CSV table of C-alpha atoms and ligand atoms in Angstrom, one decimal:
chain,number,residue,atom,x,y,z
Q,1460,UNK,CA,36.9,130.0,33.5
Q,1461,UNK,CA,34.4,132.1,35.4
Q,1462,UNK,CA,31.6,129.7,34.6
Q,1463,UNK,CA,33.5,126.7,36.1
Q,1464,UNK,CA,31.2,124.8,38.4
Q,1465,UNK,CA,31.9,124.7,42.2
Q,1466,UNK,CA,30.9,121.4,43.7
Q,1467,UNK,CA,29.4,121.2,47.2
Q,1468,UNK,CA,32.0,118.6,48.1
Q,1469,UNK,CA,35.2,117.4,46.3
Q,1470,UNK,CA,36.4,114.0,47.4
Q,1471,UNK,CA,38.7,113.5,44.5
Q,1472,UNK,CA,41.4,116.2,45.0
Q,1473,UNK,CA,41.9,115.3,48.7
Q,1474,UNK,CA,43.0,111.7,47.8
Q,1475,UNK,CA,45.4,112.7,44.9
Q,1476,UNK,CA,48.4,113.0,47.1
Q,1477,UNK,CA,47.6,110.0,49.1
Q,1478,UNK,CA,47.4,107.4,46.3
Q,1479,UNK,CA,50.9,105.8,46.7
Q,1480,UNK,CA,50.4,105.5,50.5
Q,1481,UNK,CA,47.0,103.9,50.0
Q,1482,UNK,CA,48.4,101.4,47.5
Q,1483,UNK,CA,51.0,100.4,50.0
Q,1484,UNK,CA,48.3,99.9,52.6
Q,1485,UNK,CA,46.3,97.7,50.2
Q,1486,UNK,CA,49.5,95.7,49.5
Q,1487,UNK,CA,50.1,95.2,53.2
Q,1488,UNK,CA,46.5,94.0,53.7
Q,1489,UNK,CA,46.8,91.6,50.7
Q,1490,UNK,CA,50.2,90.2,51.6
Q,1491,UNK,CA,49.1,89.5,55.2
Q,1492,UNK,CA,45.4,88.7,54.5
Q,1493,UNK,CA,44.8,91.1,57.4
Q,1494,UNK,CA,41.3,92.3,56.4
Q,1495,UNK,CA,39.4,92.5,59.6
Q,1496,UNK,CA,40.9,93.5,63.0
Q,1497,UNK,CA,44.7,93.2,63.5
Q,1498,UNK,CA,47.5,95.7,63.7
Q,1499,UNK,CA,46.0,98.3,61.3
Q,1500,UNK,CA,42.8,98.5,63.2
Q,1501,UNK,CA,44.6,98.7,66.6
Q,1502,UNK,CA,47.0,101.3,65.2
Q,1503,UNK,CA,44.2,103.6,64.1
Q,1504,UNK,CA,42.3,103.1,67.3
Q,1505,UNK,CA,45.3,104.2,69.3
Q,1506,UNK,CA,46.0,107.2,67.2
Q,1507,UNK,CA,42.3,108.3,67.1
Q,1508,UNK,CA,41.9,107.9,70.9
Q,1509,UNK,CA,45.0,110.1,71.3
Q,1510,UNK,CA,43.6,112.6,68.8
Q,1511,UNK,CA,40.3,112.9,70.7
Q,1512,UNK,CA,42.1,113.0,74.1
Q,1513,UNK,CA,40.1,110.0,75.1
Q,1514,UNK,CA,41.4,106.8,76.8
Q,1515,UNK,CA,40.0,104.2,74.4
Q,1516,UNK,CA,38.7,104.0,70.8
Q,1517,UNK,CA,36.8,101.1,69.4
Q,1518,UNK,CA,36.6,101.0,65.6
Q,1519,UNK,CA,33.3,99.9,64.2
Q,1520,UNK,CA,31.5,99.6,60.8
Q,1521,UNK,CA,29.8,103.0,60.7
Q,1522,UNK,CA,28.7,106.0,62.8
Q,1523,UNK,CA,25.3,104.4,63.2
Q,1524,UNK,CA,27.0,101.2,64.7
Q,1525,UNK,CA,29.0,103.5,67.0
Q,1526,UNK,CA,25.8,105.2,68.3
Q,1527,UNK,CA,23.9,101.9,68.7
Q,1528,UNK,CA,26.7,100.1,70.4
Q,1529,UNK,CA,27.5,103.0,72.7
Q,1530,UNK,CA,23.9,103.2,73.8
Q,1531,UNK,CA,23.6,99.4,74.4
Q,1532,UNK,CA,26.9,99.3,76.2
Q,1533,UNK,CA,25.9,102.2,78.4
Q,1534,UNK,CA,22.9,100.1,79.6
Q,1535,UNK,CA,20.1,101.6,77.5
Q,1536,UNK,CA,17.3,99.1,77.4
Q,1537,UNK,CA,13.9,98.4,75.8
Q,1538,UNK,CA,11.3,100.8,77.4
Q,1539,UNK,CA,13.8,103.6,78.1
Q,1540,UNK,CA,13.5,107.0,76.6
Q,1541,UNK,CA,16.6,108.7,75.2
Q,1542,UNK,CA,16.5,112.5,74.5
Q,1543,UNK,CA,18.2,114.2,71.5
Q,1544,UNK,CA,17.5,117.0,69.1
Q,1545,UNK,CA,15.1,117.1,66.1
Q,1546,UNK,CA,17.6,118.6,63.6
Q,1547,UNK,CA,20.0,115.7,63.2
Q,1548,UNK,CA,20.6,112.9,60.7
Q,1549,UNK,CA,18.2,110.0,61.3
Q,1550,UNK,CA,21.0,107.7,62.4
Q,1551,UNK,CA,20.9,109.4,65.8
Q,1552,UNK,CA,17.3,108.3,66.4
Q,1553,UNK,CA,17.6,105.0,64.6
Q,1554,UNK,CA,20.3,104.0,67.1
Q,1555,UNK,CA,18.0,104.9,70.0
Q,1556,UNK,CA,15.1,102.8,68.5
Q,1557,UNK,CA,17.4,100.0,67.6
Q,1558,UNK,CA,18.7,99.9,71.2
Q,1559,UNK,CA,15.0,99.3,72.1
Q,1560,UNK,CA,14.4,102.8,73.5
Q,1561,UNK,CA,12.0,105.6,72.5
Q,1562,UNK,CA,13.5,108.7,70.9
Q,1563,UNK,CA,12.3,112.0,72.4
Q,1564,UNK,CA,13.4,115.5,71.6
Q,1565,UNK,CA,14.2,118.9,73.1
Q,1566,UNK,CA,14.5,122.0,71.1
Q,1567,UNK,CA,17.7,123.7,70.0
Q,1568,UNK,CA,19.5,127.0,70.5
Q,1569,UNK,CA,18.5,129.5,67.9
Q,1570,UNK,CA,22.1,130.5,67.1
Q,1571,UNK,CA,24.2,127.4,67.4
Q,1572,UNK,CA,21.5,125.0,66.2
Q,1573,UNK,CA,22.7,122.6,68.9
Q,1574,UNK,CA,20.8,121.3,71.9
Q,1575,UNK,CA,19.6,124.1,74.2
Q,1576,UNK,CA,20.5,123.0,77.8
Q,1577,UNK,CA,17.7,125.2,79.1
Q,1578,UNK,CA,15.2,123.2,77.1
Q,1579,UNK,CA,16.7,120.0,78.4
Q,1580,UNK,CA,16.3,121.3,81.9
Q,1581,UNK,CA,12.7,122.3,81.3
Q,1582,UNK,CA,12.0,118.8,79.8
Q,1583,UNK,CA,13.4,117.1,82.9
Q,1584,UNK,CA,11.7,119.4,85.3
Q,1585,UNK,CA,8.3,119.8,83.7
Q,1586,UNK,CA,7.7,116.8,81.4
Q,1587,UNK,CA,9.3,114.3,83.8
Q,1588,UNK,CA,8.9,113.4,87.4
Q,1589,UNK,CA,11.9,112.4,89.6
Q,1590,UNK,CA,11.7,109.1,91.4
Q,1591,UNK,CA,14.2,109.4,94.2
Q,1592,UNK,CA,14.0,105.6,95.0
Q,1593,UNK,CA,14.7,104.5,91.4
Q,1594,UNK,CA,17.0,107.6,90.9
Q,1595,UNK,CA,15.4,108.1,87.6
Q,1596,UNK,CA,13.4,110.8,85.8
Q,1597,UNK,CA,10.2,109.2,84.5
Q,1598,UNK,CA,8.5,110.8,81.5
Q,1599,UNK,CA,5.0,111.7,82.7
Q,1600,UNK,CA,3.2,111.0,79.5
Q,1601,UNK,CA,4.8,107.6,78.6
Q,1602,UNK,CA,5.9,106.5,82.0
Q,1603,UNK,CA,9.3,105.6,80.5
Q,1604,UNK,CA,12.5,106.1,82.5
Q,1605,UNK,CA,14.7,108.7,80.8
Q,1606,UNK,CA,18.1,107.1,80.8
Q,1607,UNK,CA,20.3,108.9,78.3
Q,1608,UNK,CA,20.8,112.1,76.3
Q,1609,UNK,CA,22.5,112.4,72.9
Q,1610,UNK,CA,23.8,115.9,72.3
Q,1611,UNK,CA,24.7,116.2,68.6
Q,1612,UNK,CA,27.8,118.3,67.7
Q,1613,UNK,CA,26.1,119.6,64.5
Q,1614,UNK,CA,28.0,121.1,61.6
Q,1615,UNK,CA,31.3,120.5,63.4
Q,1616,UNK,CA,30.5,122.6,66.5
Q,1617,UNK,CA,30.2,121.1,69.9
Q,1618,UNK,CA,27.0,121.4,72.0
Q,1619,UNK,CA,27.2,123.4,75.2
Q,1620,UNK,CA,28.4,120.4,77.2
Q,1621,UNK,CA,29.0,121.8,80.7
Q,1622,UNK,CA,25.3,122.4,81.6
Q,1623,UNK,CA,24.3,119.2,79.7
Q,1624,UNK,CA,26.7,117.2,81.8
Q,1625,UNK,CA,25.5,118.9,85.0
Q,1626,UNK,CA,21.9,118.0,84.2
Q,1627,UNK,CA,23.0,114.4,83.3
Q,1628,UNK,CA,24.7,114.1,86.7
Q,1629,UNK,CA,21.7,115.5,88.5
Q,1630,UNK,CA,19.2,113.2,86.7
Q,1631,UNK,CA,21.4,110.1,86.4
Q,1632,UNK,CA,21.5,110.2,82.6
Q,1633,UNK,CA,24.2,108.6,80.4
Q,1634,UNK,CA,25.6,111.1,77.9
Q,1635,UNK,CA,26.5,109.8,74.4
Q,1636,UNK,CA,28.0,112.5,72.2
Q,1637,UNK,CA,27.0,112.3,68.5
Q,1638,UNK,CA,30.4,113.5,67.3
Q,1639,UNK,CA,29.9,112.2,63.8
Q,1640,UNK,CA,30.4,115.6,62.3
Q,1641,UNK,CA,32.9,116.9,64.8
Q,1642,UNK,CA,36.3,115.1,64.5
Q,1643,UNK,CA,38.7,117.6,66.2
Q,1644,UNK,CA,36.1,120.1,67.5
Q,1645,UNK,CA,36.8,121.7,70.8
Q,1646,UNK,CA,34.8,123.1,73.7
Q,1647,UNK,CA,36.0,125.4,76.5
Q,1648,UNK,CA,34.8,123.9,79.7
Q,1649,UNK,CA,34.4,126.7,82.2
Q,1650,UNK,CA,34.0,124.1,85.0
Q,1651,UNK,CA,37.4,122.6,84.2
Q,1652,UNK,CA,38.9,125.8,82.9
Q,1653,UNK,CA,40.3,124.1,79.8
Q,1654,UNK,CA,39.6,123.2,76.2
Q,1655,UNK,CA,38.1,119.7,75.7
Q,1656,UNK,CA,38.0,117.7,72.5
Q,1657,UNK,CA,34.8,116.3,71.0
Q,1658,UNK,CA,34.5,112.7,72.0
Q,1659,UNK,CA,36.2,113.1,75.4
Q,1660,UNK,CA,33.4,114.5,77.5
Q,1661,UNK,CA,30.5,112.1,77.6
Q,1662,UNK,CA,30.3,108.5,78.8
Q,1663,UNK,CA,30.9,107.6,75.2
Q,1664,UNK,CA,31.0,109.3,71.8
Q,1665,UNK,CA,30.2,108.1,68.3
Q,1666,UNK,CA,32.2,109.1,65.2
Q,1667,UNK,CA,31.4,108.5,61.6
Q,1668,UNK,CA,34.0,108.2,58.9
Q,1669,UNK,CA,31.6,108.2,56.0
Q,1670,UNK,CA,33.6,109.6,53.1
Q,1671,UNK,CA,32.3,113.2,53.3
Q,1672,UNK,CA,33.0,113.7,57.0
Q,1673,UNK,CA,36.0,115.7,58.1
Q,1674,UNK,CA,37.9,112.5,58.5
Q,1675,UNK,CA,36.4,110.2,55.9
Q,1676,UNK,CA,37.2,106.6,54.9
Q,1677,UNK,CA,37.1,105.3,51.3
Q,1678,UNK,CA,34.0,103.3,52.3
Q,1679,UNK,CA,32.0,102.8,55.5
Q,1680,UNK,CA,33.7,103.2,58.9
Q,1681,UNK,CA,33.0,104.6,62.4
Q,1682,UNK,CA,34.4,104.6,65.9
Q,1683,UNK,CA,33.4,104.9,69.6
Q,1684,UNK,CA,35.6,106.9,72.0
Q,1685,UNK,CA,35.3,106.0,75.7
Q,1686,UNK,CA,37.1,106.7,78.9
Q,1687,UNK,CA,35.8,103.8,80.9
Q,1688,UNK,CA,37.6,100.5,80.3
Q,1689,UNK,CA,34.6,98.2,81.0
Q,1690,UNK,CA,32.4,100.2,78.6
Q,1691,UNK,CA,35.1,100.0,75.9
Q,1692,UNK,CA,35.3,96.2,76.4
Q,1693,UNK,CA,31.5,95.8,76.0
Q,1694,UNK,CA,31.7,97.8,72.8
Q,1695,UNK,CA,34.4,95.5,71.5
Q,1696,UNK,CA,32.2,92.5,72.3
Q,1697,UNK,CA,29.1,94.1,70.7
Q,1698,UNK,CA,30.9,94.9,67.4
Q,1699,UNK,CA,32.1,91.2,67.0
Q,1700,UNK,CA,29.1,89.0,67.8
Q,1701,UNK,CA,29.8,89.2,71.5
Q,1702,UNK,CA,32.9,87.1,71.1
Q,1703,UNK,CA,35.6,87.3,73.8
Q,1704,UNK,CA,37.4,84.5,72.0
Q,1705,UNK,CA,36.5,83.0,68.6
Q,1706,UNK,CA,33.2,81.2,68.8
Q,1707,UNK,CA,32.9,81.9,72.6
Q,1708,UNK,CA,30.0,84.4,72.8
Q,1709,UNK,CA,29.6,86.2,76.1
Q,1710,UNK,CA,26.7,88.1,74.9
Q,1711,UNK,CA,24.7,88.3,71.6
Q,1712,UNK,CA,26.3,91.1,69.5
Q,1713,UNK,CA,26.4,92.4,66.0
Q,1714,UNK,CA,28.6,92.3,62.9
Q,1715,UNK,CA,29.9,95.8,63.3
Q,1716,UNK,CA,33.7,95.6,62.9
Q,1717,UNK,CA,36.0,98.1,61.2
Q,1718,UNK,CA,37.7,97.0,58.0
Q,1719,UNK,CA,41.5,96.8,58.3
Q,1720,UNK,CA,42.0,98.5,54.9
Q,1721,UNK,CA,39.7,101.4,56.0
Q,1722,UNK,CA,41.6,101.6,59.3
Q,1723,UNK,CA,44.8,101.9,57.4
Q,1724,UNK,CA,43.4,104.6,55.1
Q,1725,UNK,CA,42.0,106.5,58.1
Q,1726,UNK,CA,45.3,106.3,60.0
Q,1727,UNK,CA,47.1,107.8,57.1
Q,1728,UNK,CA,44.4,110.6,56.7
Q,1729,UNK,CA,44.3,111.3,60.4
Q,1730,UNK,CA,47.9,112.7,60.1
Q,1731,UNK,CA,46.4,115.5,58.0
Q,1732,UNK,CA,43.2,116.2,59.9
Q,1733,UNK,CA,44.5,119.0,62.0
Q,1734,UNK,CA,45.7,120.8,58.9
Q,1735,UNK,CA,42.4,120.1,57.0
Q,1736,UNK,CA,40.3,121.4,59.9
Q,1737,UNK,CA,42.4,124.5,60.0
Q,1738,UNK,CA,41.8,125.0,56.3
Q,1739,UNK,CA,38.0,124.6,56.9
Q,1740,UNK,CA,38.2,127.2,59.7
Q,1741,UNK,CA,40.0,129.7,57.4
Q,1742,UNK,CA,37.4,129.1,54.7
Q,1743,UNK,CA,34.7,129.7,57.2
Q,1744,UNK,CA,36.3,133.0,58.4
Q,1745,UNK,CA,36.6,134.1,54.8
Q,1746,UNK,CA,33.0,133.3,54.1
Q,1747,UNK,CA,32.1,135.3,57.3
Q,1748,UNK,CA,34.1,138.3,56.2
Q,1749,UNK,CA,32.9,138.3,52.6
Q,1750,UNK,CA,29.2,137.7,53.4
Q,1751,UNK,CA,29.1,140.1,56.4
Q,1752,UNK,CA,27.4,143.0,54.6
Q,1753,UNK,CA,25.0,140.9,52.6
Q,1754,UNK,CA,21.5,142.2,52.0
Q,1755,UNK,CA,18.4,140.2,52.3
Q,1756,UNK,CA,18.5,139.2,56.0
Q,1757,UNK,CA,21.1,136.4,55.9
Q,1758,UNK,CA,22.3,134.8,59.1
Q,1759,UNK,CA,25.9,133.5,59.2
Q,1760,UNK,CA,27.1,130.6,61.4
Q,1761,UNK,CA,27.5,131.6,65.1
Q,1762,UNK,CA,30.6,130.4,66.9
Q,1763,UNK,CA,30.5,131.2,70.7
Q,1764,UNK,CA,33.8,132.1,72.4
Q,1765,UNK,CA,33.7,128.7,74.1
Q,1766,UNK,CA,33.7,126.8,70.8
Q,1767,UNK,CA,36.2,125.9,68.1
Q,1768,UNK,CA,34.2,124.5,65.3
Q,1769,UNK,CA,35.7,122.3,62.6
Q,1770,UNK,CA,33.1,123.4,60.1
Q,1771,UNK,CA,32.0,120.1,58.7
Q,1772,UNK,CA,29.2,122.2,57.3
Q,1773,UNK,CA,29.0,126.0,56.7
Q,1774,UNK,CA,25.3,126.8,56.8
Q,1775,UNK,CA,23.7,130.1,56.0
Q,1776,UNK,CA,20.2,130.9,57.1
Q,1777,UNK,CA,17.9,132.8,54.8
Q,1778,UNK,CA,14.1,133.4,54.6
Q,1779,UNK,CA,13.8,132.2,51.0
Q,1780,UNK,CA,16.1,129.2,50.9
Q,1781,UNK,CA,14.5,127.6,47.8
Q,1782,UNK,CA,15.1,130.7,45.8
Q,1783,UNK,CA,18.8,131.0,46.9
Q,1784,UNK,CA,19.4,127.4,46.3
Q,1785,UNK,CA,17.9,127.6,42.8
Q,1786,UNK,CA,19.9,130.7,41.9
Q,1787,UNK,CA,23.1,129.1,43.1
Q,1788,UNK,CA,22.3,125.9,41.2
Q,1789,UNK,CA,21.8,127.9,38.0
Q,1790,UNK,CA,25.2,129.6,38.6
Q,1791,UNK,CA,26.8,126.1,38.8
Q,1792,UNK,CA,27.3,126.2,42.6
Q,1793,UNK,CA,26.5,123.1,44.6
Q,1794,UNK,CA,24.7,123.4,47.9
Q,1795,UNK,CA,23.1,121.0,50.5
Q,1796,UNK,CA,20.4,121.1,53.1
Q,1797,UNK,CA,21.2,119.6,56.5
Q,1798,UNK,CA,18.5,118.6,57.1
Q,1799,UNK,CA,15.3,119.5,55.2
Q,1800,UNK,CA,12.9,118.0,57.7
Q,1801,UNK,CA,12.9,117.9,61.5
Q,1802,UNK,CA,12.9,114.3,62.7
Q,1803,UNK,CA,9.8,114.5,64.9
Q,1804,UNK,CA,7.9,115.4,61.7
Q,1805,UNK,CA,9.5,112.8,59.4
Q,1806,UNK,CA,7.3,110.0,58.1
Q,1807,UNK,CA,9.2,107.2,60.0
Q,1808,UNK,CA,8.2,108.8,63.3
Q,1809,UNK,CA,4.5,109.5,62.6
Q,1810,UNK,CA,3.8,106.9,65.2
Q,1811,UNK,CA,5.4,108.9,68.0
Q,1812,UNK,CA,2.6,111.4,67.8
Q,1813,UNK,CA,4.6,114.7,67.5
Q,1814,UNK,CA,3.0,117.7,65.8
Q,1815,UNK,CA,4.1,120.8,63.9
Q,1816,UNK,CA,5.0,123.4,66.6
Q,1817,UNK,CA,6.4,121.0,69.1
Q,1818,UNK,CA,10.0,122.2,68.6
Q,1819,UNK,CA,9.6,125.6,66.9
Q,1820,UNK,CA,13.2,126.7,66.9
Q,1821,UNK,CA,14.4,123.5,65.2
Q,1822,UNK,CA,11.4,123.6,62.8
Q,1823,UNK,CA,12.3,127.2,61.7
Q,1824,UNK,CA,15.9,126.4,61.3
Q,1825,UNK,CA,15.4,123.3,59.1
Q,1826,UNK,CA,13.2,125.4,56.8
Q,1827,UNK,CA,15.9,128.1,56.4
Q,1828,UNK,CA,19.4,126.6,56.5
Q,1829,UNK,CA,21.5,126.2,53.4
Q,1830,UNK,CA,24.9,124.6,53.3
Q,1831,UNK,CA,27.6,126.2,51.0
Q,1832,UNK,CA,30.5,124.4,49.5
Q,1833,UNK,CA,33.0,123.5,52.3
Q,1834,UNK,CA,36.0,121.3,52.0
Q,1835,UNK,CA,39.7,121.8,52.7
Q,1836,UNK,CA,40.7,122.1,49.0
Q,1837,UNK,CA,38.1,124.7,48.2
Q,1838,UNK,CA,40.2,127.4,46.4
Q,1839,UNK,CA,39.8,131.2,47.0
Q,1840,UNK,CA,38.7,131.5,43.4
Q,1841,UNK,CA,36.0,128.9,43.9
Q,1842,UNK,CA,35.0,130.6,47.1
Q,1843,UNK,CA,34.8,134.0,45.4
Q,1844,UNK,CA,32.4,132.5,42.9
Q,1845,UNK,CA,30.2,131.1,45.7
Q,1846,UNK,CA,30.2,134.5,47.5
Q,1847,UNK,CA,29.4,136.4,44.3
Q,1848,UNK,CA,26.5,134.0,43.6
Q,1849,UNK,CA,25.1,134.4,47.1
Q,1850,UNK,CA,25.4,138.2,47.2
Q,1851,UNK,CA,23.8,138.5,43.8
Q,1852,UNK,CA,20.9,136.3,44.6
Q,1853,UNK,CA,20.3,138.0,48.0
Q,1854,UNK,CA,20.5,141.5,46.4
Q,1855,UNK,CA,17.9,140.4,43.8
Q,1856,UNK,CA,15.7,138.9,46.5
Q,1857,UNK,CA,15.8,142.1,48.7
Q,1858,UNK,CA,15.1,144.3,45.7
Q,1859,UNK,CA,12.1,142.3,44.6
Q,1860,UNK,CA,10.9,142.5,48.2
Q,1861,UNK,CA,10.7,138.7,48.6
Q,1862,UNK,CA,12.6,138.5,51.8
K,58,PLP,C1,27.0,110.9,59.4
K,58,PLP,C2,26.2,110.9,60.7
K,58,PLP,C3,25.8,109.8,61.4
K,58,PLP,C4,25.9,108.4,60.8
K,58,PLP,O1,27.1,107.9,60.4
K,58,PLP,P1,27.2,106.7,59.4
K,58,PLP,O2,28.6,106.5,59.3
K,58,PLP,O3,26.7,107.2,58.0
K,58,PLP,O4,26.4,105.6,59.9
K,58,PLP,C5,25.1,110.0,62.6
K,58,PLP,N1,24.9,111.2,63.1
K,58,PLP,C6,25.3,112.3,62.5
K,58,PLP,C7,25.0,113.6,63.1
K,58,PLP,C8,25.9,112.2,61.2
K,58,PLP,O5,26.3,113.3,60.6
């Protein structure tokens, strides 16, 4: 069986033991016609808020909805600028644009691939000027007020939140965590001297339950976690056409509600999430151990001592990624690239006027990262096959001098 394929992601095995429970959830929905809102949604919202150590959770249709509603509820308006990182999924910047604001970027940390707080400081100090009357930083080139920052907890690892939150306080910025890949991730806040959960630190946080995420629905789903009650209430309005009562619209909103059936599935799966994240962490440690001596200049994921990553993605970094990916593909091993192009250089943002070289750390990273198979059910045997494939390919590469 040594030529058995290893998929990048296996979403079949994980649901095998859950089928009976899911059928019961479907039967409940059918017998009560509770398809949208109702007790299943509220039940999940309560459980997920508790899981994230956040006061409120508002279930929505997707992670993109969550980001968009969180920004709008936080007061981001047309003409604002919102800062994030270039190496994220486009939903982060789509939400910024769709809230009416202009996406802007700061570069990332070379080792964690997350927002570099120093680069954020330099951006605010050098590229912006502080207006003490308006209590705003204005971007010098565009004249826009910079009103929010979105740190992305990429690959399941939280961004360095303490200094980001300090800068946000100093410059009057809202902080929206993009926690779409980080359900259950933790960060040790030196300021508070305690571990904090992803989704509990910013003004609001966005989660995606796209099927492949650490907590995935069987369809589309997302959620916002929030500590402020008014902000939570605005998000509830935004997801449901601004209705405070059926057909009484306080504001204009969206159709961005969470399906009751998905909420039921998510509530059932949430009970396993801690165990699943633990399995991912064990798999990551085993990859680290087995790949530690690899030839060919491979960089393994870096987890600072203030971070407990939940390894949504296990990404290697190699000079010749195309070659490694091709060799693994030939060996029947699935891989992914998250993400192949930095957003400031993607076609959709041509109009923003960025150039190659604007964010060199992110640009280098996106050209070299390769994601290996990572899911809780990945067996040791499958993992051994992946490791053997990687080691063999890297050894060949270093012998032929193509590193
Ligand atoms: C998945 C993801 C999103 C979007 O979530 P959807 O549920 O697909 O809308 C946003 N940001 C990041 C970083 C993601 O990984």
